[in-house]
Tab-separated table of C-alpha atoms in Angstrom:
chain	number	residue	atom	x	y	z
J	1	UNK	CA	-69.303	45.353	-80.265
J	2	UNK	CA	-71.381	46.896	-77.440
J	3	UNK	CA	-74.248	47.947	-79.734
J	4	UNK	CA	-77.790	46.539	-80.316
J	5	UNK	CA	-77.725	47.783	-83.924
J	6	UNK	CA	-76.846	44.933	-86.302
J	7	UNK	CA	-75.517	47.250	-89.058
J	8	UNK	CA	-73.258	49.118	-86.623
J	9	UNK	CA	-71.947	45.819	-85.308
J	10	UNK	CA	-71.275	44.604	-88.837
J	11	UNK	CA	-69.288	47.748	-89.735
J	12	UNK	CA	-67.339	47.491	-86.493
J	13	UNK	CA	-66.505	43.848	-87.174
J	14	UNK	CA	-65.340	44.564	-90.737
J	15	UNK	CA	-63.104	47.437	-89.591
J	16	UNK	CA	-61.636	45.251	-86.875
J	17	UNK	CA	-61.082	42.410	-89.335
J	18	UNK	CA	-59.232	44.677	-91.803
J	19	UNK	CA	-57.096	46.120	-89.034
J	20	UNK	CA	-56.133	42.652	-87.785
J	21	UNK	CA	-55.521	41.457	-91.341
J	22	UNK	CA	-53.041	44.320	-91.924
J	23	UNK	CA	-51.264	43.481	-88.684
J	24	UNK	CA	-50.867	39.850	-89.682
J	25	UNK	CA	-49.534	40.764	-93.125
J	26	UNK	CA	-47.054	43.172	-91.515
J	27	UNK	CA	-45.883	40.491	-89.086
J	28	UNK	CA	-47.294	42.318	-86.077
J	29	UNK	CA	-48.918	40.772	-83.014
J	30	UNK	CA	-52.725	40.675	-83.171
J	31	UNK	CA	-53.135	41.363	-79.468
J	32	UNK	CA	-51.394	44.608	-78.573
J	33	UNK	CA	-49.015	43.913	-75.636
J	34	UNK	CA	-48.724	46.026	-72.538
J	35	UNK	CA	-46.092	48.754	-72.924
J	36	UNK	CA	-44.806	47.912	-69.446
J	37	UNK	CA	-43.843	44.360	-70.458
J	38	UNK	CA	-42.089	45.517	-73.635
J	39	UNK	CA	-40.076	48.024	-71.606
J	40	UNK	CA	-38.716	45.096	-69.580
J	41	UNK	CA	-37.721	43.324	-72.806
J	42	UNK	CA	-36.055	46.499	-74.102
J	43	UNK	CA	-34.049	47.041	-70.920
J	44	UNK	CA	-32.950	43.402	-70.773
J	45	UNK	CA	-31.587	43.717	-74.307
J	46	UNK	CA	-29.373	46.649	-73.225
J	47	UNK	CA	-27.867	45.347	-69.987
J	48	UNK	CA	-24.936	43.676	-71.755
J	49	UNK	CA	-24.820	45.817	-74.911
J	50	UNK	CA	-24.712	49.269	-73.309
J	51	UNK	CA	-23.736	48.838	-69.644
J	52	UNK	CA	-22.321	52.364	-69.377
J	53	UNK	CA	-25.536	53.981	-70.610
J	54	UNK	CA	-27.975	51.552	-69.006
J	55	UNK	CA	-28.383	53.646	-65.882
J	56	UNK	CA	-29.632	56.734	-67.783
J	57	UNK	CA	-31.866	54.660	-70.084
J	58	UNK	CA	-33.320	52.781	-67.126
J	59	UNK	CA	-34.169	56.078	-65.423
J	60	UNK	CA	-35.841	57.588	-68.496
J	61	UNK	CA	-37.636	54.559	-69.970
J	62	UNK	CA	-37.668	52.115	-67.066
J	63	UNK	CA	-38.838	54.644	-64.494
J	64	UNK	CA	-40.420	57.797	-65.934
J	65	UNK	CA	-41.942	56.517	-69.189
J	66	UNK	CA	-43.052	53.279	-67.516
J	67	UNK	CA	-44.924	55.244	-64.849
J	68	UNK	CA	-46.574	57.415	-67.513
J	69	UNK	CA	-47.683	54.399	-69.605
J	70	UNK	CA	-48.719	52.141	-66.732
J	71	UNK	CA	-51.531	49.781	-67.766
J	72	UNK	CA	-51.585	50.985	-71.406
J	73	UNK	CA	-51.226	48.882	-74.546
J	74	UNK	CA	-49.286	49.862	-77.663
J	75	UNK	CA	-52.434	50.821	-79.547
J	76	UNK	CA	-52.632	53.787	-77.114
J	77	UNK	CA	-49.168	55.031	-78.064
J	78	UNK	CA	-49.311	57.737	-80.746
J	79	UNK	CA	-47.984	61.222	-81.443
J	80	UNK	CA	-50.429	62.824	-79.042
J	81	UNK	CA	-49.602	60.544	-76.101
J	82	UNK	CA	-45.864	61.107	-76.686
J	83	UNK	CA	-46.272	64.892	-76.631
J	84	UNK	CA	-48.412	64.639	-73.501
J	85	UNK	CA	-45.589	62.668	-71.871
J	86	UNK	CA	-43.345	65.749	-72.086
J	87	UNK	CA	-46.074	67.898	-70.501
J	88	UNK	CA	-46.419	65.272	-67.766
J	89	UNK	CA	-42.654	65.384	-67.091
J	90	UNK	CA	-42.699	69.187	-66.904
J	91	UNK	CA	-45.164	68.907	-64.044
J	92	UNK	CA	-42.917	66.648	-61.979
J	93	UNK	CA	-40.571	67.948	-59.312
J	94	UNK	CA	-37.413	66.669	-57.672
J	95	UNK	CA	-35.963	68.315	-54.586
J	96	UNK	CA	-38.491	71.106	-55.106
J	97	UNK	CA	-37.355	71.860	-58.688
J	98	UNK	CA	-39.300	71.297	-61.909
J	99	UNK	CA	-37.882	69.047	-64.611
J	100	UNK	CA	-35.644	71.202	-66.830
J	101	UNK	CA	-36.134	71.576	-70.574
J	102	UNK	CA	-32.613	70.169	-71.138
J	103	UNK	CA	-33.560	67.018	-69.227
J	104	UNK	CA	-36.770	66.666	-71.258
J	105	UNK	CA	-34.773	67.200	-74.466
J	106	UNK	CA	-32.420	64.360	-73.506
J	107	UNK	CA	-35.314	62.092	-72.549
J	108	UNK	CA	-36.924	62.724	-75.941
J	109	UNK	CA	-33.840	61.198	-77.575
J	110	UNK	CA	-34.058	58.121	-75.342
J	111	UNK	CA	-37.771	57.818	-76.103
J	112	UNK	CA	-37.126	57.915	-79.859
J	113	UNK	CA	-34.542	55.130	-79.544
J	114	UNK	CA	-37.050	53.029	-77.614
J	115	UNK	CA	-39.827	53.620	-80.170
J	116	UNK	CA	-37.508	52.699	-83.077
J	117	UNK	CA	-36.558	49.522	-81.251
J	118	UNK	CA	-40.283	48.741	-80.855
J	119	UNK	CA	-40.869	49.284	-84.576
J	120	UNK	CA	-37.992	46.938	-85.477
J	121	UNK	CA	-39.627	44.232	-83.363
J	122	UNK	CA	-43.077	44.798	-84.869
J	123	UNK	CA	-44.674	46.213	-81.720
J	124	UNK	CA	-45.321	49.431	-83.655
J	125	UNK	CA	-46.261	49.835	-87.287
J	126	UNK	CA	-44.680	53.306	-87.432
J	127	UNK	CA	-42.766	55.440	-84.971
J	128	UNK	CA	-45.076	58.201	-83.710
J	129	UNK	CA	-43.913	61.590	-84.957
J	130	UNK	CA	-43.473	64.455	-82.543
J	131	UNK	CA	-41.444	67.631	-82.280
J	132	UNK	CA	-38.460	67.105	-80.030
J	133	UNK	CA	-38.488	69.675	-77.199
J	134	UNK	CA	-35.786	72.273	-77.710
J	135	UNK	CA	-32.941	72.508	-75.261
J	136	UNK	CA	-31.797	75.670	-73.594
J	137	UNK	CA	-28.113	76.386	-74.153
J	138	UNK	CA	-26.739	77.446	-70.807
J	139	UNK	CA	-23.206	77.486	-69.557
J	140	UNK	CA	-22.532	74.533	-67.261
J	141	UNK	CA	-21.655	75.316	-63.619
J	142	UNK	CA	-17.865	75.229	-63.243
J	143	UNK	CA	-15.180	76.581	-60.919
J	144	UNK	CA	-13.242	79.733	-61.582
J	145	UNK	CA	-9.615	79.661	-60.451
J	146	UNK	CA	-10.328	81.570	-57.270
J	147	UNK	CA	-13.041	79.155	-56.087
J	148	UNK	CA	-11.053	76.082	-57.088
J	149	UNK	CA	-8.080	77.383	-55.090
J	150	UNK	CA	-10.407	77.606	-52.079
J	151	UNK	CA	-11.226	73.915	-52.519
J	152	UNK	CA	-7.529	73.056	-52.751
J	153	UNK	CA	-6.737	74.999	-49.570
J	154	UNK	CA	-9.567	73.400	-47.602
J	155	UNK	CA	-9.305	69.817	-48.871
J	156	UNK	CA	-6.845	68.524	-46.238
J	157	UNK	CA	-8.877	70.022	-43.404
J	158	UNK	CA	-12.003	68.383	-44.830
J	159	UNK	CA	-10.282	64.979	-45.086
J	160	UNK	CA	-9.028	65.199	-41.488
J	161	UNK	CA	-12.278	66.587	-40.112
J	162	UNK	CA	-13.180	63.053	-38.938
J	163	UNK	CA	-10.864	60.608	-37.157
J	164	UNK	CA	-12.702	57.514	-38.369
J	165	UNK	CA	-10.341	55.648	-40.755
J	166	UNK	CA	-13.040	54.595	-43.233
J	167	UNK	CA	-14.286	58.182	-43.562
J	168	UNK	CA	-10.738	59.428	-44.102
J	169	UNK	CA	-10.202	56.732	-46.703
J	170	UNK	CA	-13.393	57.661	-48.589
J	171	UNK	CA	-12.594	61.380	-48.467
J	172	UNK	CA	-9.020	60.828	-49.641
J	173	UNK	CA	-10.348	58.813	-52.573
J	174	UNK	CA	-12.938	61.478	-53.440
J	175	UNK	CA	-10.372	64.290	-53.338
J	176	UNK	CA	-7.958	62.502	-55.676
J	177	UNK	CA	-10.888	61.484	-57.879
J	178	UNK	CA	-11.746	65.197	-58.157
J	179	UNK	CA	-8.151	66.114	-59.012
J	180	UNK	CA	-8.026	63.492	-61.764
J	181	UNK	CA	-11.335	64.587	-63.289
J	182	UNK	CA	-10.369	68.256	-63.317
J	183	UNK	CA	-7.077	67.349	-65.060
J	184	UNK	CA	-8.562	64.964	-67.651
J	185	UNK	CA	-12.098	66.178	-68.374
J	186	UNK	CA	-13.403	62.602	-68.448
J	187	UNK	CA	-17.082	62.082	-67.765
J	188	UNK	CA	-18.377	60.812	-64.437
J	189	UNK	CA	-19.649	57.653	-66.121
J	190	UNK	CA	-16.287	57.068	-67.793
J	191	UNK	CA	-14.493	57.340	-64.449
J	192	UNK	CA	-16.935	54.873	-62.905
J	193	UNK	CA	-15.774	52.005	-65.136
J	194	UNK	CA	-12.084	52.940	-65.263
J	195	UNK	CA	-9.691	50.103	-64.386
J	196	UNK	CA	-5.969	50.197	-63.632
J	197	UNK	CA	-5.187	48.435	-66.900
J	198	UNK	CA	-6.814	51.354	-68.728
J	199	UNK	CA	-4.068	53.776	-67.620
J	200	UNK	CA	-0.557	53.875	-69.031
J	201	UNK	CA	2.465	56.148	-69.246
J	202	UNK	CA	4.129	57.302	-72.435
J	203	UNK	CA	7.134	59.528	-73.132
J	204	UNK	CA	6.055	62.981	-74.219
J	205	UNK	CA	8.906	63.463	-76.693
J	206	UNK	CA	10.875	65.793	-74.448
J	207	UNK	CA	12.474	65.770	-71.031
J	208	UNK	CA	10.163	66.287	-68.110
J	209	UNK	CA	6.829	64.800	-67.113
J	210	UNK	CA	5.472	61.642	-68.699
J	211	UNK	CA	2.148	61.646	-70.518
J	212	UNK	CA	-0.580	59.802	-68.624
J	213	UNK	CA	-3.040	58.234	-71.070
J	214	UNK	CA	-6.494	57.024	-69.987
J	215	UNK	CA	-8.450	54.596	-72.185
J	216	UNK	CA	-12.098	55.318	-71.403
J	217	UNK	CA	-15.418	54.109	-72.739
J	218	UNK	CA	-18.488	56.320	-72.589
J	219	UNK	CA	-21.504	57.510	-74.536
J	220	UNK	CA	-19.335	58.480	-77.531
J	221	UNK	CA	-17.538	55.118	-77.604
J	222	UNK	CA	-13.954	54.299	-76.738
J	223	UNK	CA	-11.208	56.911	-76.836
J	224	UNK	CA	-7.840	57.820	-75.344
J	225	UNK	CA	-7.516	60.828	-73.070
J	226	UNK	CA	-4.225	62.607	-72.410
J	227	UNK	CA	-4.189	63.979	-68.856
J	228	UNK	CA	-2.807	67.363	-67.919
J	229	UNK	CA	0.098	65.959	-65.899
J	230	UNK	CA	1.648	69.259	-64.803
J	231	UNK	CA	4.717	68.551	-62.619
J	232	UNK	CA	3.651	64.910	-62.341
J	233	UNK	CA	0.424	65.783	-60.543
J	234	UNK	CA	-1.826	63.103	-62.038
J	235	UNK	CA	0.784	60.413	-61.391
J	236	UNK	CA	0.902	61.508	-57.747
J	237	UNK	CA	-2.898	61.405	-57.454
J	238	UNK	CA	-2.921	57.850	-58.820
J	239	UNK	CA	-0.232	56.816	-56.329
J	240	UNK	CA	-2.349	58.133	-53.474
J	241	UNK	CA	-5.345	56.147	-54.709
J	242	UNK	CA	-3.281	52.997	-55.144
J	243	UNK	CA	-2.095	53.298	-51.531
J	244	UNK	CA	-5.726	52.951	-50.401
J	245	UNK	CA	-5.925	49.396	-51.787
J	246	UNK	CA	-4.106	46.194	-50.959
J	247	UNK	CA	-2.028	45.552	-54.076
J	248	UNK	CA	-4.667	46.242	-56.754
J	249	UNK	CA	-4.555	44.173	-59.942
J	250	UNK	CA	-4.829	45.584	-63.504
J	251	UNK	CA	-8.469	44.400	-63.674
J	252	UNK	CA	-9.492	46.219	-60.485
J	253	UNK	CA	-11.508	49.433	-60.647
J	254	UNK	CA	-9.604	52.616	-59.856
J	255	UNK	CA	-12.489	54.202	-57.943
J	256	UNK	CA	-14.002	51.436	-55.843
J	257	UNK	CA	-15.213	50.457	-52.411
J	258	UNK	CA	-12.840	48.421	-50.202
J	259	UNK	CA	-14.553	45.246	-51.466
J	260	UNK	CA	-13.627	46.100	-55.073
J	261	UNK	CA	-17.051	47.102	-56.404
J	262	UNK	CA	-17.081	50.374	-58.389
J	263	UNK	CA	-18.441	53.461	-56.648
J	264	UNK	CA	-21.597	54.512	-58.473
J	265	UNK	CA	-21.656	58.125	-57.352
J	266	UNK	CA	-19.432	60.630	-55.550
J	267	UNK	CA	-22.162	63.256	-55.582
J	268	UNK	CA	-22.908	63.255	-51.843
J	269	UNK	CA	-19.244	63.395	-50.803
J	270	UNK	CA	-18.454	66.066	-53.383
J	271	UNK	CA	-21.307	68.197	-52.110
J	272	UNK	CA	-19.841	67.915	-48.609
J	273	UNK	CA	-16.392	68.990	-49.869
J	274	UNK	CA	-17.494	72.092	-51.783
J	275	UNK	CA	-19.860	73.096	-48.987
J	276	UNK	CA	-16.957	72.829	-46.517
J	277	UNK	CA	-14.872	75.039	-48.826
J	278	UNK	CA	-17.715	77.562	-49.126
J	279	UNK	CA	-18.084	77.238	-52.918
J	280	UNK	CA	-21.130	74.966	-53.229
J	281	UNK	CA	-23.010	77.497	-55.395
J	282	UNK	CA	-21.556	79.355	-58.375
J	283	UNK	CA	-22.037	83.043	-59.172
J	284	UNK	CA	-25.272	82.317	-61.081
J	285	UNK	CA	-26.854	80.381	-58.246
J	286	UNK	CA	-26.281	76.903	-59.713
J	287	UNK	CA	-25.165	74.057	-57.482
J	288	UNK	CA	-21.809	72.525	-58.366
J	289	UNK	CA	-21.636	68.755	-58.853
J	290	UNK	CA	-18.865	66.310	-59.837
J	291	UNK	CA	-19.765	67.077	-63.465
J	292	UNK	CA	-18.586	70.650	-62.836
J	293	UNK	CA	-15.035	69.261	-62.848
J	294	UNK	CA	-15.338	68.334	-66.539
J	295	UNK	CA	-16.619	71.804	-67.365
J	296	UNK	CA	-13.856	73.412	-65.324
J	297	UNK	CA	-11.305	71.356	-67.260
J	298	UNK	CA	-12.714	72.626	-70.555
J	299	UNK	CA	-12.758	76.257	-69.441
J	300	UNK	CA	-9.240	76.211	-68.016
J	301	UNK	CA	-7.738	74.419	-70.991
J	302	UNK	CA	-9.243	76.946	-73.405
J	303	UNK	CA	-7.905	79.756	-71.258
J	304	UNK	CA	-4.453	78.152	-71.375
J	305	UNK	CA	-4.517	78.178	-75.171
J	306	UNK	CA	-5.611	74.671	-76.189
J	307	UNK	CA	-7.328	74.654	-79.576
J	308	UNK	CA	-11.029	73.857	-79.736
J	309	UNK	CA	-10.382	70.921	-82.084
J	310	UNK	CA	-7.754	69.306	-79.839
J	311	UNK	CA	-9.874	69.836	-76.739
J	312	UNK	CA	-12.991	68.370	-78.388
J	313	UNK	CA	-11.053	65.284	-79.462
J	314	UNK	CA	-9.612	64.760	-75.990
J	315	UNK	CA	-12.995	65.231	-74.269
J	316	UNK	CA	-14.921	63.011	-76.673
J	317	UNK	CA	-17.290	65.714	-77.843
J	318	UNK	CA	-17.778	67.884	-80.907
J	319	UNK	CA	-16.258	71.243	-81.765
J	320	UNK	CA	-19.826	72.565	-82.004
J	321	UNK	CA	-20.536	71.554	-78.401
J	322	UNK	CA	-17.345	73.218	-77.191
J	323	UNK	CA	-18.273	76.390	-79.063
J	324	UNK	CA	-21.849	76.255	-77.785
J	325	UNK	CA	-21.076	75.970	-74.086
J	326	UNK	CA	-17.629	77.538	-73.838
J	327	UNK	CA	-17.612	79.981	-76.736
J	328	UNK	CA	-17.449	82.905	-74.327
J	329	UNK	CA	-14.059	81.677	-73.053
J	330	UNK	CA	-11.374	83.671	-74.816
J	331	UNK	CA	-7.820	82.375	-75.219
J	332	UNK	CA	-4.754	84.650	-75.434
J	333	UNK	CA	-3.082	82.464	-78.045
J	334	UNK	CA	-2.692	78.851	-79.190
J	335	UNK	CA	-0.018	77.633	-76.788
J	336	UNK	CA	1.318	74.148	-76.108
J	337	UNK	CA	-1.592	71.733	-76.196
J	338	UNK	CA	-2.502	68.862	-73.883
J	339	UNK	CA	1.073	67.927	-73.014
J	340	UNK	CA	1.712	67.942	-76.779
J	341	UNK	CA	-0.560	65.598	-78.708
J	342	UNK	CA	1.735	63.604	-80.925
J	343	UNK	CA	2.122	60.605	-83.192
J	344	UNK	CA	1.927	57.261	-81.398
J	345	UNK	CA	5.079	56.453	-79.449
J	346	UNK	CA	6.207	53.258	-77.714
J	347	UNK	CA	4.404	52.490	-74.461
J	348	UNK	CA	6.316	52.220	-71.211
J	349	UNK	CA	3.751	49.898	-69.701
J	350	UNK	CA	0.763	49.895	-67.416
J	351	UNK	CA	0.635	52.448	-64.605
J	352	UNK	CA	0.761	49.740	-61.898
J	353	UNK	CA	3.979	48.318	-63.351
J	354	UNK	CA	5.575	51.759	-63.130
J	355	UNK	CA	4.620	52.022	-59.448
J	356	UNK	CA	6.132	48.612	-58.724
J	357	UNK	CA	9.381	49.595	-60.399
């Protein structure tokens, strides 16, 4: 008890006894474990359950929160230490820039999920309460039509800027990846796990282009995405990608290295492309990334007259989110939507089977 006073030691012992007794009755561990070890257990439980989200969770909990809590036991974790974590994150920099409030807001959600998981497994008696940092609603960096046309005009020159075949192959894949994302609005993470068997063609109920349907799985679960296949563009982009592989199978990843492993990030190559086209930075000074393609898709589709409800359903987000980030986009009227969303029609088969035929 670290005291020579017998009465003080007695009171300390009784308080400790009551605290341990409550823990035992609640089914909690008597010896508070290290937070670092529990983080490992938490991450291991998610590897198979949430593979598409594991990367973000591992960055927030496995990297940042682990560093903050290093050497601490769960008895140290309370409302105050959680709030101080956000202040600690605000003081960190990456590439010379402070952690944004939107990033901290997202990390607060991941932290709450971790703390609830800890409570379910009796590591915590109660989840510490704290005010979730507010996020700043800002329009996401996207391309206007003028800047995107610059990218289109410069893409072939960028691809052929190097004679090395592997560089040309990677750049050709990146360019067609970009064209597919800007015509589907799928998330970067959803594209990462996309396989050939997840793409099919369907009749669109009228003569002309077929509907290209992508089955994707992301943070909002599984959904079907109807691509904007204007004049067969998306089909052509997929053909170009297929030509880069040696007879891909339905279980192969669409965006992969020559050895078949999925490409984790196109960020570096995309930065090279937009820098080559002279449109790396938007009018507000924000750097464009592959995620800008999703935001460009949303903006252009609204401009073309797609309803907010139909767009939200196709993008796997809420009407409120569309209104929040793209509410300033005004549409002339409600024109033909998403290659005409319709009742389910008979499939014509997997996209690879169509290429073979």
